[in-house]
Amino acid sequence: NAGVTQTPKFQVLKTGQSMTLQCAQDMNHNSMYWYRQDPGMGLRLIYYSASEGTTDKGEVPNGYNVSRLNKREFSLRLESAAPSQTSVYFCASSDRTALTMVEAFFGQGTRLTVV
Amino acid sequence: AQSVAQPEDQVNVAEGNPLTVKCTYSVSGNPYLFWYVQYPNRGLQFLLKYITGDNLVKGSYGFEAEFNKSQTSFHLKKPSALVSDSALYFCAVRDYGGYSSASKIIFGSGTRLSIRP
């Protein structure tokens, strides 16, 4: 009963390096999300994907790219990391029908430090 | 655009006393509202949601929330606080783009709840 799994849990990057954060869910959800959490800022949406093959920008997409590889997986890529991208990153998934709006389920987070 | 506001960065309560964590919202249609809790070094956990129906919603761990349409509020409450309730609490609203459109969940800035023994 894994839910939403994120890898890695911790990462330290040098400025300018690239990396991909992985996320997978086993709940057959259509929608997936990437958020970043910074002190005093709450959670801010980076990108989201309503269904396989679609992605949309959130509040803070600059410096990031995403790929919805299939229904289970949604990755977040930092092409050239900057110290401002030091944060905790959360992946989430949810589903909905026409009648109900369902809550999101979150991964454990990735703590990223860019030096 | 939909938004939520949590006016208090921190709430301090003595164990056994009632607690309230405040949230106000701004939506263009019917609100779909949520409360989540985050314990240290963990992801967010769902507590409760309001979709429609009764204004008092009951959730996990003895928490409840009161939906007030006239005041556009969705405050989280618990009759008797426990030390183990100490955590970061987030109010959220779903930005509903219609069935065939993408929708996203917008979070407030969070309120840190501290329960003293």
GROMACS .gro file of C-alpha atoms in nm:
model
  232
    1ASN     CA    1   0.000   0.000   0.000
    2ALA     CA    2   0.264   0.253  -0.111
    3GLY     CA    3   0.045   0.549  -0.219
    4VAL     CA    4   0.271   0.823  -0.357
    5THR     CA    5   0.645   0.748  -0.369
    6GLN     CA    6   0.910   1.013  -0.426
    7THR     CA    7   1.278   0.966  -0.492
    8PRO     CA    8   1.526   1.075  -0.376
    9LYS     CA    9   1.445   1.186  -0.020
   10PHE     CA   10   1.748   1.415   0.005
   11GLN     CA   11   1.973   1.576  -0.254
   12VAL     CA   12   2.250   1.833  -0.258
   13LEU     CA   13   2.332   1.997  -0.592
   14LYS     CA   14   2.587   2.250  -0.704
   15THR     CA   15   2.462   2.558  -0.885
   16GLY     CA   16   2.417   2.477  -1.252
   17GLN     CA   17   2.377   2.102  -1.210
   18SER     CA   18   2.066   1.925  -1.334
   19MET     CA   19   1.854   1.657  -1.177
   20THR     CA   20   1.518   1.486  -1.202
   21LEU     CA   21   1.284   1.421  -0.911
   22GLN     CA   22   1.079   1.107  -0.957
   23CYS     CA   23   0.723   1.048  -0.842
   24ALA     CA   24   0.499   0.744  -0.880
   25GLN     CA   25   0.151   0.666  -0.751
   26ASP     CA   26  -0.027   0.333  -0.736
   27MET     CA   27  -0.383   0.457  -0.676
   28ASN     CA   28  -0.479   0.486  -1.044
   29HIS     CA   29  -0.529   0.860  -1.004
   30ASN     CA   30  -0.564   1.082  -1.310
   31SER     CA   31  -0.422   1.403  -1.164
   32MET     CA   32  -0.072   1.459  -1.033
   33TYR     CA   33   0.099   1.767  -0.891
   34TRP     CA   34   0.438   1.907  -0.794
   35TYR     CA   35   0.459   2.159  -0.509
   36ARG     CA   36   0.746   2.329  -0.334
   37GLN     CA   37   0.733   2.422   0.034
   38ASP     CA   38   0.929   2.714   0.172
   39PRO     CA   39   0.914   2.861   0.524
   40GLY     CA   40   0.632   3.115   0.555
   41MET     CA   41   0.518   3.052   0.196
   42GLY     CA   42   0.309   2.739   0.240
   43LEU     CA   43   0.288   2.510  -0.060
   44ARG     CA   44   0.318   2.662  -0.402
   45LEU     CA   45   0.216   2.473  -0.713
   46ILE     CA   46   0.491   2.428  -0.971
   47TYR     CA   47   0.323   2.213  -1.236
   48TYR     CA   48   0.030   1.977  -1.253
   49SER     CA   49  -0.108   1.715  -1.485
   50ALA     CA   50  -0.480   1.649  -1.515
   51SER     CA   51  -0.429   1.327  -1.705
   52GLU     CA   52  -0.169   1.126  -1.890
   53GLY     CA   53  -0.026   1.332  -2.173
   54THR     CA   54  -0.122   1.675  -2.036
   55THR     CA   55   0.067   1.919  -1.817
   56ASP     CA   56  -0.005   2.276  -1.703
   57LYS     CA   57   0.192   2.547  -1.529
   58GLY     CA   58   0.117   2.637  -1.170
   59GLU     CA   59   0.219   2.943  -0.970
   60VAL     CA   60   0.598   2.905  -0.989
   61PRO     CA   61   0.699   2.707  -1.303
   62ASN     CA   62   1.013   2.901  -1.399
   63GLY     CA   63   1.328   2.690  -1.387
   64TYR     CA   64   1.139   2.360  -1.395
   65ASN     CA   65   1.011   2.113  -1.652
   66VAL     CA   66   0.785   1.814  -1.605
   67SER     CA   67   0.703   1.491  -1.782
   68ARG     CA   68   0.392   1.280  -1.734
   69LEU     CA   69   0.552   0.958  -1.844
   70ASN     CA   70   0.240   0.746  -1.799
   71LYS     CA   71  -0.057   0.741  -1.564
   72ARG     CA   72   0.159   0.636  -1.267
   73GLU     CA   73   0.463   0.862  -1.304
   74PHE     CA   74   0.518   1.238  -1.303
   75SER     CA   75   0.876   1.368  -1.295
   76LEU     CA   76   1.012   1.714  -1.220
   77ARG     CA   77   1.336   1.830  -1.380
   78LEU     CA   78   1.568   2.111  -1.283
   79GLU     CA   79   1.782   2.185  -1.587
   80SER     CA   80   2.024   2.427  -1.420
   81ALA     CA   81   1.981   2.439  -1.045
   82ALA     CA   82   1.995   2.771  -0.860
   83PRO     CA   83   2.019   2.842  -0.484
   84SER     CA   84   1.662   2.986  -0.502
   85GLN     CA   85   1.543   2.633  -0.579
   86THR     CA   86   1.654   2.510  -0.238
   87SER     CA   87   1.327   2.382  -0.096
   88VAL     CA   88   1.125   2.077   0.000
   89TYR     CA   89   0.942   1.932  -0.299
   90PHE     CA   90   0.620   1.737  -0.270
   91CYS     CA   91   0.446   1.526  -0.528
   92ALA     CA   92   0.072   1.460  -0.491
   93SER     CA   93  -0.204   1.279  -0.676
   94SER     CA   94  -0.581   1.292  -0.674
   95ASP     CA   95  -0.883   1.188  -0.868
   96ARG     CA   96  -1.231   1.318  -0.919
   97THR     CA   97  -1.561   1.238  -1.075
   98ALA     CA   98  -1.820   1.480  -1.206
   99LEU     CA   99  -1.991   1.478  -0.867
  100THR     CA  100  -1.720   1.475  -0.606
  101MET     CA  101  -1.394   1.655  -0.557
  102VAL     CA  102  -1.150   1.423  -0.393
  103GLU     CA  103  -0.860   1.508  -0.166
  104ALA     CA  104  -0.497   1.481  -0.271
  105PHE     CA  105  -0.249   1.225  -0.140
  106PHE     CA  106   0.108   1.337  -0.081
  107GLY     CA  107   0.449   1.180  -0.100
  108GLN     CA  108   0.703   1.214   0.181
  109GLY     CA  109   0.892   1.494   0.012
  110THR     CA  110   1.238   1.558  -0.133
  111ARG     CA  111   1.464   1.797   0.055
  112LEU     CA  112   1.680   1.970  -0.206
  113THR     CA  113   1.971   2.197  -0.125
  114VAL     CA  114   2.149   2.392  -0.400
  115VAL     CA  115   2.489   2.529  -0.301
  116ALA     CA  116  -0.881   3.300  -0.909
  117GLN     CA  117  -0.946   3.086  -0.605
  118SER     CA  118  -0.745   3.153  -0.291
  119VAL     CA  119  -0.733   3.077   0.079
  120ALA     CA  120  -0.589   3.282   0.363
  121GLN     CA  121  -0.470   3.167   0.701
  122PRO     CA  122  -0.434   3.486   0.908
  123GLU     CA  123  -0.236   3.330   1.195
  124ASP     CA  124   0.118   3.202   1.156
  125GLN     CA  125   0.106   3.038   1.498
  126VAL     CA  126  -0.162   2.932   1.745
  127ASN     CA  127  -0.075   2.836   2.102
  128VAL     CA  128  -0.319   2.640   2.317
  129ALA     CA  129  -0.300   2.459   2.651
  130GLU     CA  130  -0.369   2.088   2.646
  131GLY     CA  131  -0.734   2.013   2.716
  132ASN     CA  132  -0.856   2.350   2.589
  133PRO     CA  133  -1.053   2.395   2.268
  134LEU     CA  134  -0.859   2.504   1.961
  135THR     CA  135  -0.947   2.695   1.646
  136VAL     CA  136  -0.731   2.743   1.337
  137LYS     CA  137  -0.872   3.004   1.104
  138CYS     CA  138  -0.915   2.995   0.727
  139THR     CA  139  -1.098   3.225   0.488
  140TYR     CA  140  -1.149   3.161   0.120
  141SER     CA  141  -1.225   3.338  -0.204
  142VAL     CA  142  -1.389   3.142  -0.485
  143SER     CA  143  -1.594   3.228  -0.790
  144GLY     CA  144  -1.834   2.935  -0.759
  145ASN     CA  145  -1.909   2.662  -0.509
  146PRO     CA  146  -1.616   2.610  -0.272
  147TYR     CA  147  -1.445   2.274  -0.235
  148LEU     CA  148  -1.240   2.311   0.084
  149PHE     CA  149  -0.988   2.092   0.263
  150TRP     CA  150  -0.772   2.079   0.575
  151TYR     CA  151  -0.438   1.900   0.582
  152VAL     CA  152  -0.188   1.841   0.862
  153GLN     CA  153   0.189   1.810   0.835
  154TYR     CA  154   0.402   1.654   1.107
  155PRO     CA  155   0.778   1.725   1.113
  156ASN     CA  156   0.968   1.581   0.817
  157ARG     CA  157   0.653   1.425   0.674
  158GLY     CA  158   0.422   1.484   0.380
  159LEU     CA  159   0.077   1.632   0.416
  160GLN     CA  160  -0.207   1.418   0.550
  161PHE     CA  161  -0.571   1.479   0.468
  162LEU     CA  162  -0.792   1.571   0.766
  163LEU     CA  163  -1.132   1.662   0.626
  164LYS     CA  164  -1.316   1.824   0.337
  165TYR     CA  165  -1.627   2.025   0.261
  166ILE     CA  166  -1.801   1.961  -0.069
  167THR     CA  167  -2.166   2.023   0.003
  168GLY     CA  168  -2.422   1.950   0.274
  169ASP     CA  169  -2.384   2.003   0.649
  170ASN     CA  170  -2.185   2.307   0.750
  171LEU     CA  171  -2.009   2.113   1.027
  172VAL     CA  172  -1.770   1.859   0.882
  173LYS     CA  173  -1.609   1.591   1.097
  174GLY     CA  174  -1.267   1.451   1.016
  175SER     CA  175  -0.974   1.250   1.145
  176TYR     CA  176  -0.823   1.264   1.497
  177GLY     CA  177  -1.130   1.437   1.647
  178PHE     CA  178  -1.102   1.746   1.428
  179GLU     CA  179  -1.399   1.921   1.274
  180ALA     CA  180  -1.444   2.229   1.058
  181GLU     CA  181  -1.726   2.477   1.029
  182PHE     CA  182  -1.818   2.610   0.686
  183ASN     CA  183  -1.968   2.959   0.695
  184LYS     CA  184  -2.077   3.087   0.357
  185SER     CA  185  -2.166   3.440   0.467
  186GLN     CA  186  -1.826   3.489   0.628
  187THR     CA  187  -1.642   3.284   0.361
  188SER     CA  188  -1.468   3.093   0.637
  189PHE     CA  189  -1.375   2.732   0.701
  190HIS     CA  190  -1.223   2.723   1.050
  191LEU     CA  191  -1.070   2.406   1.191
  192LYS     CA  192  -1.173   2.314   1.545
  193LYS     CA  193  -1.121   2.057   1.815
  194PRO     CA  194  -1.301   2.055   2.152
  195SER     CA  195  -1.002   1.936   2.357
  196ALA     CA  196  -0.645   1.977   2.232
  197LEU     CA  197  -0.374   1.713   2.273
  198VAL     CA  198   0.002   1.770   2.279
  199SER     CA  199   0.020   1.531   1.983
  200ASP     CA  200  -0.191   1.776   1.778
  201SER     CA  201   0.113   2.004   1.755
  202ALA     CA  202   0.188   2.031   1.384
  203LEU     CA  203   0.157   2.255   1.078
  204TYR     CA  204  -0.197   2.289   0.941
  205PHE     CA  205  -0.293   2.390   0.590
  206CYS     CA  206  -0.626   2.502   0.451
  207ALA     CA  207  -0.680   2.439   0.079
  208VAL     CA  208  -0.932   2.501  -0.195
  209ARG     CA  209  -0.978   2.317  -0.521
  210ASP     CA  210  -0.978   2.539  -0.824
  211TYR     CA  211  -1.242   2.357  -1.025
  212GLY     CA  212  -1.191   2.408  -1.395
  213GLY     CA  213  -1.490   2.205  -1.501
  214TYR     CA  214  -1.511   1.831  -1.560
  215SER     CA  215  -1.315   1.830  -1.881
  216SER     CA  216  -1.057   2.080  -1.761
  217ALA     CA  217  -0.761   2.051  -1.534
  218SER     CA  218  -0.814   2.148  -1.174
  219LYS     CA  219  -0.559   2.220  -0.906
  220ILE     CA  220  -0.548   2.253  -0.529
  221ILE     CA  221  -0.441   2.588  -0.386
  222PHE     CA  222  -0.296   2.594  -0.032
  223GLY     CA  223  -0.283   2.861   0.234
  224SER     CA  224   0.044   2.961   0.395
  225GLY     CA  225  -0.003   2.730   0.693
  226THR     CA  226  -0.058   2.775   1.067
  227ARG     CA  227   0.172   2.620   1.322
  228LEU     CA  228  -0.030   2.479   1.613
  229SER     CA  229   0.155   2.438   1.941
  230ILE     CA  230  -0.012   2.259   2.231
  231ARG     CA  231   0.157   2.302   2.569
  232PRO     CA  232   0.117   2.038   2.840
   0.00000   0.00000   0.00000
